[in-house]
PDB file of C-alpha atoms in Angstrom:
ATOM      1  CA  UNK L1103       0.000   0.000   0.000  1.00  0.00           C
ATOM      2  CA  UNK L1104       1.664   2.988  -0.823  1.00  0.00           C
ATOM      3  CA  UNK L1105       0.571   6.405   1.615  1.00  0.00           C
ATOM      4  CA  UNK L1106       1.533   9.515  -0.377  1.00  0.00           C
ATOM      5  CA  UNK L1107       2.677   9.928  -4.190  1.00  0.00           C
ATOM      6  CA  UNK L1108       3.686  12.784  -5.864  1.00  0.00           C
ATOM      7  CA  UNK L1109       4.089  13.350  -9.838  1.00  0.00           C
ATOM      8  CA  UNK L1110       4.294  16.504 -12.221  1.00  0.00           C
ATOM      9  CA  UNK L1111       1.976  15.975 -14.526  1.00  0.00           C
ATOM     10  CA  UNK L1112      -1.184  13.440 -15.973  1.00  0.00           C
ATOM     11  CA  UNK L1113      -1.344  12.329 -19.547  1.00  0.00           C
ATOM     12  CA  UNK L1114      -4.531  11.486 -20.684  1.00  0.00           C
ATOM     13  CA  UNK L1115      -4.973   9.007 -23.861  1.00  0.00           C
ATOM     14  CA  UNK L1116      -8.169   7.502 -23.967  1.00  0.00           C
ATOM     15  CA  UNK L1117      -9.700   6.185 -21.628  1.00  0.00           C
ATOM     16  CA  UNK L1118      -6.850   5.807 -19.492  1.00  0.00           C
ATOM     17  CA  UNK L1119      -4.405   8.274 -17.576  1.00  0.00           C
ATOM     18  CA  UNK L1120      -1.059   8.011 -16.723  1.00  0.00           C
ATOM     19  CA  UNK L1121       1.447   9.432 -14.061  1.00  0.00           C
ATOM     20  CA  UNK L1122       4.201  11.490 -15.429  1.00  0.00           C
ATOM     21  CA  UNK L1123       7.382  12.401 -12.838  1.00  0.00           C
ATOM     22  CA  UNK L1124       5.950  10.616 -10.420  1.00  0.00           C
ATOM     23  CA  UNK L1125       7.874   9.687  -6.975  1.00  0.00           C
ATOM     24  CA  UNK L1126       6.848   7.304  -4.150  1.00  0.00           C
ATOM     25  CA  UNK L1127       5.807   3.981  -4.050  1.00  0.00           C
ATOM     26  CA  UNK L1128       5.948   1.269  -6.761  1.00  0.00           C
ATOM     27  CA  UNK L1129       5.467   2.894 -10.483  1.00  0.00           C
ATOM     28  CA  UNK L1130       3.413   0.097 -11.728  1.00  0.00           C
ATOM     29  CA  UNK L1131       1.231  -0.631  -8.579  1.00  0.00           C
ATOM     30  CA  UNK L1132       0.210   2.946  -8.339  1.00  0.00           C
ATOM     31  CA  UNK L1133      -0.239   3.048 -12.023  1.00  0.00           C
ATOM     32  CA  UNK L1134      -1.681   0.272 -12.526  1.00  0.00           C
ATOM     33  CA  UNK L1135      -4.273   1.119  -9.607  1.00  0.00           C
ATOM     34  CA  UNK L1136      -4.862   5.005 -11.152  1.00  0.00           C
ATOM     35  CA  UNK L1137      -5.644   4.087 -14.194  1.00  0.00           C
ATOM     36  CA  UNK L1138      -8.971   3.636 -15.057  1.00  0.00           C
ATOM     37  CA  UNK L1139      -9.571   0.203 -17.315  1.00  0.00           C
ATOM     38  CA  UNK L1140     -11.712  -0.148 -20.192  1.00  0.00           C
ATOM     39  CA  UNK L1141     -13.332  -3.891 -18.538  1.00  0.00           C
ATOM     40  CA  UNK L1142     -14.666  -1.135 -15.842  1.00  0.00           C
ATOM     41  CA  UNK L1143     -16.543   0.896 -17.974  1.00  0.00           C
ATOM     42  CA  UNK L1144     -17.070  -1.634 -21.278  1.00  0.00           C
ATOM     43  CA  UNK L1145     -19.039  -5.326 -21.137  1.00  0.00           C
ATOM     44  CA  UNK L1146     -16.934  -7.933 -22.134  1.00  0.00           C
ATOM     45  CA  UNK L1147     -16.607  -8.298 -25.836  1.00  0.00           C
ATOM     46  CA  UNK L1148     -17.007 -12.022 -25.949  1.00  0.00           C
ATOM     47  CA  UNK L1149     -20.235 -11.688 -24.620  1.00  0.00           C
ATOM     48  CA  UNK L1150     -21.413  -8.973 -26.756  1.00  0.00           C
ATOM     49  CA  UNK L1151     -20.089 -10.922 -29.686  1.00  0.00           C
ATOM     50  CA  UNK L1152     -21.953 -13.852 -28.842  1.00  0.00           C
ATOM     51  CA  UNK L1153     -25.222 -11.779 -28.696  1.00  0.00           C
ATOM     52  CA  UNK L1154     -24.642  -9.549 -31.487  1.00  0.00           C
ATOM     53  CA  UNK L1155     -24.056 -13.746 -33.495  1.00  0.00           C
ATOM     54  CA  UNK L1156     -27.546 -14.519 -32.263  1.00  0.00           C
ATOM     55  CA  UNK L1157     -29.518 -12.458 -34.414  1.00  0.00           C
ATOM     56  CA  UNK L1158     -27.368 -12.980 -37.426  1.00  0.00           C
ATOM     57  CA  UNK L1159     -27.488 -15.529 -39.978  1.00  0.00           C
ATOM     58  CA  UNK L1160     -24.655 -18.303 -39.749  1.00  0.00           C
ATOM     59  CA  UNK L1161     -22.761 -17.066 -42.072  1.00  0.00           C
ATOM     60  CA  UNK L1162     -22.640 -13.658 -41.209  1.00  0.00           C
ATOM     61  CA  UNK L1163     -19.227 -12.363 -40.319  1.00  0.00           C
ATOM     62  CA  UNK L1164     -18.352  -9.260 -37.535  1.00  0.00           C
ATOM     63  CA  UNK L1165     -15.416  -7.327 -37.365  1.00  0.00           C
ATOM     64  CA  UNK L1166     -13.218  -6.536 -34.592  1.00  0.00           C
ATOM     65  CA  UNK L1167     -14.111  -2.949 -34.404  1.00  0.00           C
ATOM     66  CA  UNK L1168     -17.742  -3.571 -35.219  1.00  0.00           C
ATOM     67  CA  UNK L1169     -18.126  -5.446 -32.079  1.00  0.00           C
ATOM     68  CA  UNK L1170     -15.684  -2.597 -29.638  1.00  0.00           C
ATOM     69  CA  UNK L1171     -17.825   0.237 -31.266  1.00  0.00           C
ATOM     70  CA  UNK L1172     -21.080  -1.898 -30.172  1.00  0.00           C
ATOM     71  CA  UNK L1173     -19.393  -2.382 -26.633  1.00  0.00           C
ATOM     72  CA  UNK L1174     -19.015   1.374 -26.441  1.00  0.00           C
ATOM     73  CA  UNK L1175     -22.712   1.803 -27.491  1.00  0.00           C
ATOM     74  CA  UNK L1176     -24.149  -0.287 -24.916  1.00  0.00           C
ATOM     75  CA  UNK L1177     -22.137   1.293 -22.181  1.00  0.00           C
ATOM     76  CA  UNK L1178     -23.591   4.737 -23.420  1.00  0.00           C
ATOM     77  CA  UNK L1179     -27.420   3.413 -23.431  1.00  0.00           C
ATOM     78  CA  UNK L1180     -26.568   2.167 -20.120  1.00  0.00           C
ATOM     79  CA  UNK L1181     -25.458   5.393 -18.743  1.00  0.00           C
ATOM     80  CA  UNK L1182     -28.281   7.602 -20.982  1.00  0.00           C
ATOM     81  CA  UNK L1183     -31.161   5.271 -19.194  1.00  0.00           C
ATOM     82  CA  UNK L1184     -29.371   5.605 -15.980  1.00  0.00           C
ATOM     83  CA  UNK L1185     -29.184   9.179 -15.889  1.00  0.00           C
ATOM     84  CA  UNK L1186     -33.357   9.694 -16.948  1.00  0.00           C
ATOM     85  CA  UNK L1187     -34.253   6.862 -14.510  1.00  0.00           C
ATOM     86  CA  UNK L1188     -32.061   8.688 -11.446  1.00  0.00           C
ATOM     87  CA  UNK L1189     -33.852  12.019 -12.383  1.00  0.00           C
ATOM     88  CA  UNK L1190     -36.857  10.876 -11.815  1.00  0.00           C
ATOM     89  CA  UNK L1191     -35.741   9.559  -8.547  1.00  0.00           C
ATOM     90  CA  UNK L1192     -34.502  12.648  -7.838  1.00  0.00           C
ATOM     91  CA  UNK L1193     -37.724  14.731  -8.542  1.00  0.00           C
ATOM     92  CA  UNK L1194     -39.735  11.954  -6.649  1.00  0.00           C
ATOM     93  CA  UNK L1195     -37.388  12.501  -3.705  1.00  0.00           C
ATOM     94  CA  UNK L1196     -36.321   8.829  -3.919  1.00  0.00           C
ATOM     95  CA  UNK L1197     -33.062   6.914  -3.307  1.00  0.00           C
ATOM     96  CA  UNK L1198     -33.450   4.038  -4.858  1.00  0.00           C
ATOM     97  CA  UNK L1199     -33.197   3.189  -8.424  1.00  0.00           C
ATOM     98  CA  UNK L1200     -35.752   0.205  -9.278  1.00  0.00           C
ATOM     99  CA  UNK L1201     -36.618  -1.842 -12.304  1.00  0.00           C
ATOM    100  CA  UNK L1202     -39.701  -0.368 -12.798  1.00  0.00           C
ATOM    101  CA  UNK L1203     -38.060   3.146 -12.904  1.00  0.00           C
ATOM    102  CA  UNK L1204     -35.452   1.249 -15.756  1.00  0.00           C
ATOM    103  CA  UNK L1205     -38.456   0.228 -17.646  1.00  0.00           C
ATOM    104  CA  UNK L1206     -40.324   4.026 -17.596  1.00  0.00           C
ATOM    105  CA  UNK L1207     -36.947   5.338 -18.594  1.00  0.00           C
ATOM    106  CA  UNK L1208     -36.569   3.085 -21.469  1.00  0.00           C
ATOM    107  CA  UNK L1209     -40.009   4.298 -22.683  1.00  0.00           C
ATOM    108  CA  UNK L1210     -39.972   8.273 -22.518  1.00  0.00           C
ATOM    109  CA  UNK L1211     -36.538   7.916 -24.280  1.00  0.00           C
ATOM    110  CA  UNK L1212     -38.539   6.039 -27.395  1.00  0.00           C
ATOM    111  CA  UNK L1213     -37.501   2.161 -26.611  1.00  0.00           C
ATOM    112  CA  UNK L1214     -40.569   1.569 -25.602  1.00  0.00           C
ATOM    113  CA  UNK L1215     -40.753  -1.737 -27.589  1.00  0.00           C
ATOM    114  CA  UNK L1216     -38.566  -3.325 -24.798  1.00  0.00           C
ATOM    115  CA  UNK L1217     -41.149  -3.028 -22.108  1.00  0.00           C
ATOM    116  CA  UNK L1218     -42.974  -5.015 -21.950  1.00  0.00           C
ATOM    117  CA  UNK L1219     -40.734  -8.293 -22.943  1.00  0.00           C
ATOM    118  CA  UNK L1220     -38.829  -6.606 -19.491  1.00  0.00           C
ATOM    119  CA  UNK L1221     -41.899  -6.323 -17.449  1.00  0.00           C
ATOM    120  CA  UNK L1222     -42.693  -9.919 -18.225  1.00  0.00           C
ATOM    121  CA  UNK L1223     -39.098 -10.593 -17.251  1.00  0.00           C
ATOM    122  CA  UNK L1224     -38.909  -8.394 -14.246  1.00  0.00           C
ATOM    123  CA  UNK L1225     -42.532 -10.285 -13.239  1.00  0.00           C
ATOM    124  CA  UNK L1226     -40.989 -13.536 -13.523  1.00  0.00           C
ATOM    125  CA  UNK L1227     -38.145 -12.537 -11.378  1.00  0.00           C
ATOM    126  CA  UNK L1228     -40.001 -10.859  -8.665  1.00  0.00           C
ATOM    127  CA  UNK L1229     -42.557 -14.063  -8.252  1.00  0.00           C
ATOM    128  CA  UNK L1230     -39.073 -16.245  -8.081  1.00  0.00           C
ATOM    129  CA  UNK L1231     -37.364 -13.556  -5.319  1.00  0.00           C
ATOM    130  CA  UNK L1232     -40.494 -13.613  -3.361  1.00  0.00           C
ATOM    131  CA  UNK L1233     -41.037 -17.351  -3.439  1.00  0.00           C
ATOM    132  CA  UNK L1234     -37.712 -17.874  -2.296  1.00  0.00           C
ATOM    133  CA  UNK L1235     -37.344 -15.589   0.328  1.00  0.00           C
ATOM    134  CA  UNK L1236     -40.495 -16.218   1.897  1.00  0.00           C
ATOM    135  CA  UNK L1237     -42.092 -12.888   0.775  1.00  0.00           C
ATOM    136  CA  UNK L1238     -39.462 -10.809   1.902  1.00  0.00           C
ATOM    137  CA  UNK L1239     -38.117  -8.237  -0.452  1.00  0.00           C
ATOM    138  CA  UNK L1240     -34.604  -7.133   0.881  1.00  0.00           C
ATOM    139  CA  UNK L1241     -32.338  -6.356  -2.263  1.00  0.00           C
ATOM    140  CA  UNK L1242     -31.506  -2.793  -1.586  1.00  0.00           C
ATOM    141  CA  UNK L1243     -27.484  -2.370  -2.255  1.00  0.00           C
ATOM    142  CA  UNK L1244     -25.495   0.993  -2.405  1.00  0.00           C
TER     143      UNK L1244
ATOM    144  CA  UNK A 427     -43.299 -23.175 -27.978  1.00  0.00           C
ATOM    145  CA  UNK A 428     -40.446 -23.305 -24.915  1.00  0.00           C
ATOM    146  CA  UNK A 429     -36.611 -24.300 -26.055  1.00  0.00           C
ATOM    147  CA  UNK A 430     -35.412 -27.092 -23.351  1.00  0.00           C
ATOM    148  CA  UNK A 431     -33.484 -25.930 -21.173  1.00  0.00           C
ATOM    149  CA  UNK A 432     -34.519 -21.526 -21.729  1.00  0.00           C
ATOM    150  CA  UNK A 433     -37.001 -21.713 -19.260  1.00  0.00           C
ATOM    151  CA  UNK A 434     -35.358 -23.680 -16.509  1.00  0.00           C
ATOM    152  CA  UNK A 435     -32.285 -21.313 -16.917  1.00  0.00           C
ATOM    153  CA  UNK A 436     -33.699 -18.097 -16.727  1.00  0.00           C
ATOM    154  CA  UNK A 437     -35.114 -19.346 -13.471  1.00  0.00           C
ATOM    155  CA  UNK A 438     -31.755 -20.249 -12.053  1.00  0.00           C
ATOM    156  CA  UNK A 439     -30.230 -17.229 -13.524  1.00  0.00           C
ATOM    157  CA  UNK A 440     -33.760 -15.178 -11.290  1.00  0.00           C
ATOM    158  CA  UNK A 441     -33.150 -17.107  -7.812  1.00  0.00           C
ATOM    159  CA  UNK A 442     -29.787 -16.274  -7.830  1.00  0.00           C
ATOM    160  CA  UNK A 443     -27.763 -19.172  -8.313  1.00  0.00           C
ATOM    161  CA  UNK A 444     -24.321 -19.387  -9.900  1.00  0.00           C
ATOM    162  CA  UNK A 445     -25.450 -19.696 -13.127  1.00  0.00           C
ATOM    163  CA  UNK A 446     -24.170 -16.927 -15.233  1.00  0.00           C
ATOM    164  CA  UNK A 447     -26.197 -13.986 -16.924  1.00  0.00           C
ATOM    165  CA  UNK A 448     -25.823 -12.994 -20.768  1.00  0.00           C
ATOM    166  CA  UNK A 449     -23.977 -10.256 -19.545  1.00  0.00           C
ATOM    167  CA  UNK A 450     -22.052  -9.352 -16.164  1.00  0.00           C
ATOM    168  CA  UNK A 451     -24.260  -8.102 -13.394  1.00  0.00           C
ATOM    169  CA  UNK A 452     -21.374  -6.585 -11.145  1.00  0.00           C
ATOM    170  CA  UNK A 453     -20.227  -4.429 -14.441  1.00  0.00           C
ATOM    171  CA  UNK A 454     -23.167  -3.460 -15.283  1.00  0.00           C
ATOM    172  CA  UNK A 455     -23.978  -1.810 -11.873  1.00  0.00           C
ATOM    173  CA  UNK A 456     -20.240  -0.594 -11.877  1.00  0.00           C
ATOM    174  CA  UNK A 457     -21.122   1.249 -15.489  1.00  0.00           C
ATOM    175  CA  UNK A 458     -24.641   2.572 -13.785  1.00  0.00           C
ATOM    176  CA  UNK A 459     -23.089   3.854 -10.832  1.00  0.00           C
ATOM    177  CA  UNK A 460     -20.139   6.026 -13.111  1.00  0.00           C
ATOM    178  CA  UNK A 461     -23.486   7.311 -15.161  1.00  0.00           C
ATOM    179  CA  UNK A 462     -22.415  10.896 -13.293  1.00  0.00           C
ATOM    180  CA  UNK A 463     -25.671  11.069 -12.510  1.00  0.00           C
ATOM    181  CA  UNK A 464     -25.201  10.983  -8.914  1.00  0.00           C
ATOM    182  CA  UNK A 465     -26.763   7.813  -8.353  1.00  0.00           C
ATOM    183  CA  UNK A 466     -27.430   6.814  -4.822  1.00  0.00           C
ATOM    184  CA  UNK A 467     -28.895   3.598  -4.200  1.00  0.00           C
ATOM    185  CA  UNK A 468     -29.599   0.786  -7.058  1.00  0.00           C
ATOM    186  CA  UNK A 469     -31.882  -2.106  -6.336  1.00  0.00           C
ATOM    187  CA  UNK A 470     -30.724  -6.116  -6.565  1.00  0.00           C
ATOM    188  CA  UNK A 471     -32.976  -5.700  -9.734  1.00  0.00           C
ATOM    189  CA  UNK A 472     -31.962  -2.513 -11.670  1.00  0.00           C
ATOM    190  CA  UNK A 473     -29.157  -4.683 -13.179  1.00  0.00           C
ATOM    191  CA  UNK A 474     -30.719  -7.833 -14.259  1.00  0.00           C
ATOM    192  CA  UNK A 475     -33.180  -5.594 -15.763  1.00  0.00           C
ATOM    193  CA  UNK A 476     -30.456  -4.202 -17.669  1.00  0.00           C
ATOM    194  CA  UNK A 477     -28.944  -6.991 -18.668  1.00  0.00           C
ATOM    195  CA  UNK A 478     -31.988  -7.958 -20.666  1.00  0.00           C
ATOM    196  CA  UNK A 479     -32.594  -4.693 -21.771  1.00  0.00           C
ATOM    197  CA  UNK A 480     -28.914  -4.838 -23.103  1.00  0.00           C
ATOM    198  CA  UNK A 481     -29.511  -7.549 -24.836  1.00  0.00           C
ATOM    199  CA  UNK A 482     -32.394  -6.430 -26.406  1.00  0.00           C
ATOM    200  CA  UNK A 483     -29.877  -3.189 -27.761  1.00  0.00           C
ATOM    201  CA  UNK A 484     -27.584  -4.930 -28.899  1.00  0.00           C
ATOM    202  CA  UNK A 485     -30.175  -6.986 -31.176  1.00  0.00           C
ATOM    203  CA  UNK A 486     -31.729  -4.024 -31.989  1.00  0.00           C
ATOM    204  CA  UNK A 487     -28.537  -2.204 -33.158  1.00  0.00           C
ATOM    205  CA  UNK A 488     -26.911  -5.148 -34.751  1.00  0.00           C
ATOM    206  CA  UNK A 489     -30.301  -6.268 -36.429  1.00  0.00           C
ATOM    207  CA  UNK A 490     -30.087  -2.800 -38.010  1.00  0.00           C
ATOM    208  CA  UNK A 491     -26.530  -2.545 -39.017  1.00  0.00           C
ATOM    209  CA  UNK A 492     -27.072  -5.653 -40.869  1.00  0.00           C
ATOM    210  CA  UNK A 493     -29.061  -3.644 -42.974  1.00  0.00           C
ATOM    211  CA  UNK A 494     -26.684  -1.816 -43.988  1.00  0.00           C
ATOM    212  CA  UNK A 495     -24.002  -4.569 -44.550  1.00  0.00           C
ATOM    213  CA  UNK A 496     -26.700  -6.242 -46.922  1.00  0.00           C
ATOM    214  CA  UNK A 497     -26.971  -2.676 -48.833  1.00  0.00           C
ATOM    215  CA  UNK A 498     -23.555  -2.920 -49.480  1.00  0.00           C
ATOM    216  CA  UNK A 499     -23.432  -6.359 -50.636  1.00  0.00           C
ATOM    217  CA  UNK A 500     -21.252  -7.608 -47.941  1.00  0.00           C
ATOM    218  CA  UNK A 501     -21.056 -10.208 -45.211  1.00  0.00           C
ATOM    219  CA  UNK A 502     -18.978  -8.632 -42.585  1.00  0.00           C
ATOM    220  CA  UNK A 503     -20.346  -6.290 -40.318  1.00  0.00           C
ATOM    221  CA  UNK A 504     -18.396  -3.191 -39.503  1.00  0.00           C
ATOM    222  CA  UNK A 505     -18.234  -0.632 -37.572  1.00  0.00           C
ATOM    223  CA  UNK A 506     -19.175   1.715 -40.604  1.00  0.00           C
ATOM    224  CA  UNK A 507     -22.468  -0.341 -40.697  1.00  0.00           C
ATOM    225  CA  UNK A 508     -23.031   0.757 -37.308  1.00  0.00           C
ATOM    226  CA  UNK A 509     -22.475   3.882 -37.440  1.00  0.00           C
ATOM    227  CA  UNK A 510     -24.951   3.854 -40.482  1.00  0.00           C
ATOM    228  CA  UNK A 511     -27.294   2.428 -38.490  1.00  0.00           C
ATOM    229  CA  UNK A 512     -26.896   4.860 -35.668  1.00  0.00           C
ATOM    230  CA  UNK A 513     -27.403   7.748 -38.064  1.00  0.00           C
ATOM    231  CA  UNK A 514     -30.483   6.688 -39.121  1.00  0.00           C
ATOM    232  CA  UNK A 515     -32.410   5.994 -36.261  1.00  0.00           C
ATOM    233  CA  UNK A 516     -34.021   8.585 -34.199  1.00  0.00           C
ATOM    234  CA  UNK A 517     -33.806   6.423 -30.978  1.00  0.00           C
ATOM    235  CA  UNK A 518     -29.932   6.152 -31.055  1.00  0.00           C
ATOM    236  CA  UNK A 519     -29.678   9.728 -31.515  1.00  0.00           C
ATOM    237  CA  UNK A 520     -27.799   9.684 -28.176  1.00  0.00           C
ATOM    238  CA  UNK A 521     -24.934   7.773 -29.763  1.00  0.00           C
ATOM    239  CA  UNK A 522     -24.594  10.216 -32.203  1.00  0.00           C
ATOM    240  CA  UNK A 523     -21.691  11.897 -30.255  1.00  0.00           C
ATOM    241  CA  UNK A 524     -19.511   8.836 -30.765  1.00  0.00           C
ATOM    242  CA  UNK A 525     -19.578   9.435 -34.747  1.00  0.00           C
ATOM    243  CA  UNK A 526     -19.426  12.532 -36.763  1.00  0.00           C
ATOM    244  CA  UNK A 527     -21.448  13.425 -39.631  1.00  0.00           C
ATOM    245  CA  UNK A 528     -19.427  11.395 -42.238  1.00  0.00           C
ATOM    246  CA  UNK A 529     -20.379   8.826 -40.173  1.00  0.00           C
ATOM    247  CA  UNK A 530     -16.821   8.216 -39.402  1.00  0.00           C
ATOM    248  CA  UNK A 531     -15.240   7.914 -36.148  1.00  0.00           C
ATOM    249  CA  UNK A 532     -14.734  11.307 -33.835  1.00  0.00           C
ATOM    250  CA  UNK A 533     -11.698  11.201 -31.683  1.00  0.00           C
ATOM    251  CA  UNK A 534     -12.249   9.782 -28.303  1.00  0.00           C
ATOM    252  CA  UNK A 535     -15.451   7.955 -29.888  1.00  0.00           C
ATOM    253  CA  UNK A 536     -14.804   5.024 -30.950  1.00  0.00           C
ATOM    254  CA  UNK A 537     -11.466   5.164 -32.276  1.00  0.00           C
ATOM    255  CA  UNK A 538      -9.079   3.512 -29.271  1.00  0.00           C
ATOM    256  CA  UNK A 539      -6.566   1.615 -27.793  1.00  0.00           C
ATOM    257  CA  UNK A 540      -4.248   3.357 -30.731  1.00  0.00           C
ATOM    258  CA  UNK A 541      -6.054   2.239 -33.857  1.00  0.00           C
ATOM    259  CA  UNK A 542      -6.752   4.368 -35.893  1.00  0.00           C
ATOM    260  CA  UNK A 543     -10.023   6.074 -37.153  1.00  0.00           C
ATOM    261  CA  UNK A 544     -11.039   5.675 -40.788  1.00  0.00           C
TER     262      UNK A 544
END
């Protein structure tokens, strides 16, 4: 664990940032901490590969790039549907983000096509949590 | 008609057990909580939500970029496709910052990790 670090200057490139002149500690453990990591902020690509296959016909072919750019998009709609669905919270003078304030999101920003395939999902999921917790609903996290 | 084995894993994926999601719960949280949008408290559900609602993106977008592969008599998707896509749908008007009007690749959009943008 390293207490106090100095350096001179931060480089930005990306999504990540680098310490320039910097003094104290291990270079590559503070570094390596500092820097902020695309697998934080993107969904793993194998996974969104496999998805994107799904729809396509079997002999459809995706590119590398096709498949970061469509990591980057996903990241964004989560963060867009975020932000309208913690507004709302907001105005309502409530702390807690919920599925059913995901699902209104989606539909005032147009998707509303994926409601109600979610609300059938969320349903499903609710019945399950209920069933197996004896009724009590206690999934709050921070 | 049910697929053997969809139903029965959704509801092991719903009560909790290990068996894993289309898409990473933990991140996704982790990518709703960096929103910026000063986001307090997120229920157990918010993110399994969201991972279906992902999914459902994702087939939207790619569904739609494989339009435009198919106009231009090809088989491989790319990231032009997408982009194509993008432009011409009013609901991902919001990922219009990540391309400019050329529907090329803006700096700090989607060209990374070094590559560069065509």
């Amino acid at each position: 664990m390293v207490d106090k670090v100095s350096f001179s200057s931060v480089v930005v490139e990306g999504d990540k940032f680098t310490l320039e002149g910097f003094r104290g500690g291990g270079d590559d453990v503070v570094n390596e901490a500092l820097i902020l990591r695309e697998q934080d902020r993107l969904l793993p690509i194998a996974n969104i590969g496999r998805l994107m296959k799904r729809i396509l016909p079997p002999n459809a072919k995706i590119s590398k790039e096709a498949k970061e750019t469509m990591q980057e998009c996903v990241s964004e709609f989560i963060s867009f549907v975020t932000g309208e669905a913690s507004e709302k919270c907001q105005r309502e003078k409530r702390k807690t983000v919920n599925g059913d304030d995901i699902c209104l999101a989606l539909s005032s920003l147009g998707f509303d096509d994926f409601v109600e395939p979610l609300m059938r999902y969320l349903a499903r999921y609710r019945e399950t949590e209920s069933e197996r917790s004896g009724g009590q609903n206690k999934s709050d996290s921070p | 008609m049910r697929q053997a084995g969809t139903y029965s894993g959704m509801l092991a994926v719903m009560s909790g057990k290990n068996v894993p999601h289309s898409l990473p719960l933990a991140r996704i949280k982790k990518i709703m909580k960096k929103s910026g949008n000063d986001v307090k408290m997120i229920s157990g559900e918010a993110p399994i939500v969201f991972s279906k609602a992902c999914e459902l993106f994702i087939e939207e977008l790619t569904r739609r970029s494989w339009m435009m592969t198919l106009k231009g008599k090809r088989r491989t998707l790319h990231k032009d496709d997408v982009a194509s896509a993008i432009a011409a749908t009013d609901i991902f008007d919001f990922l219009v910052n990540l391309i400019d009007d050329n529907g090329r690749e803006v700096e700090g959009g989607f060209g990374r990790r070094g590559e560069p943008t065509s």
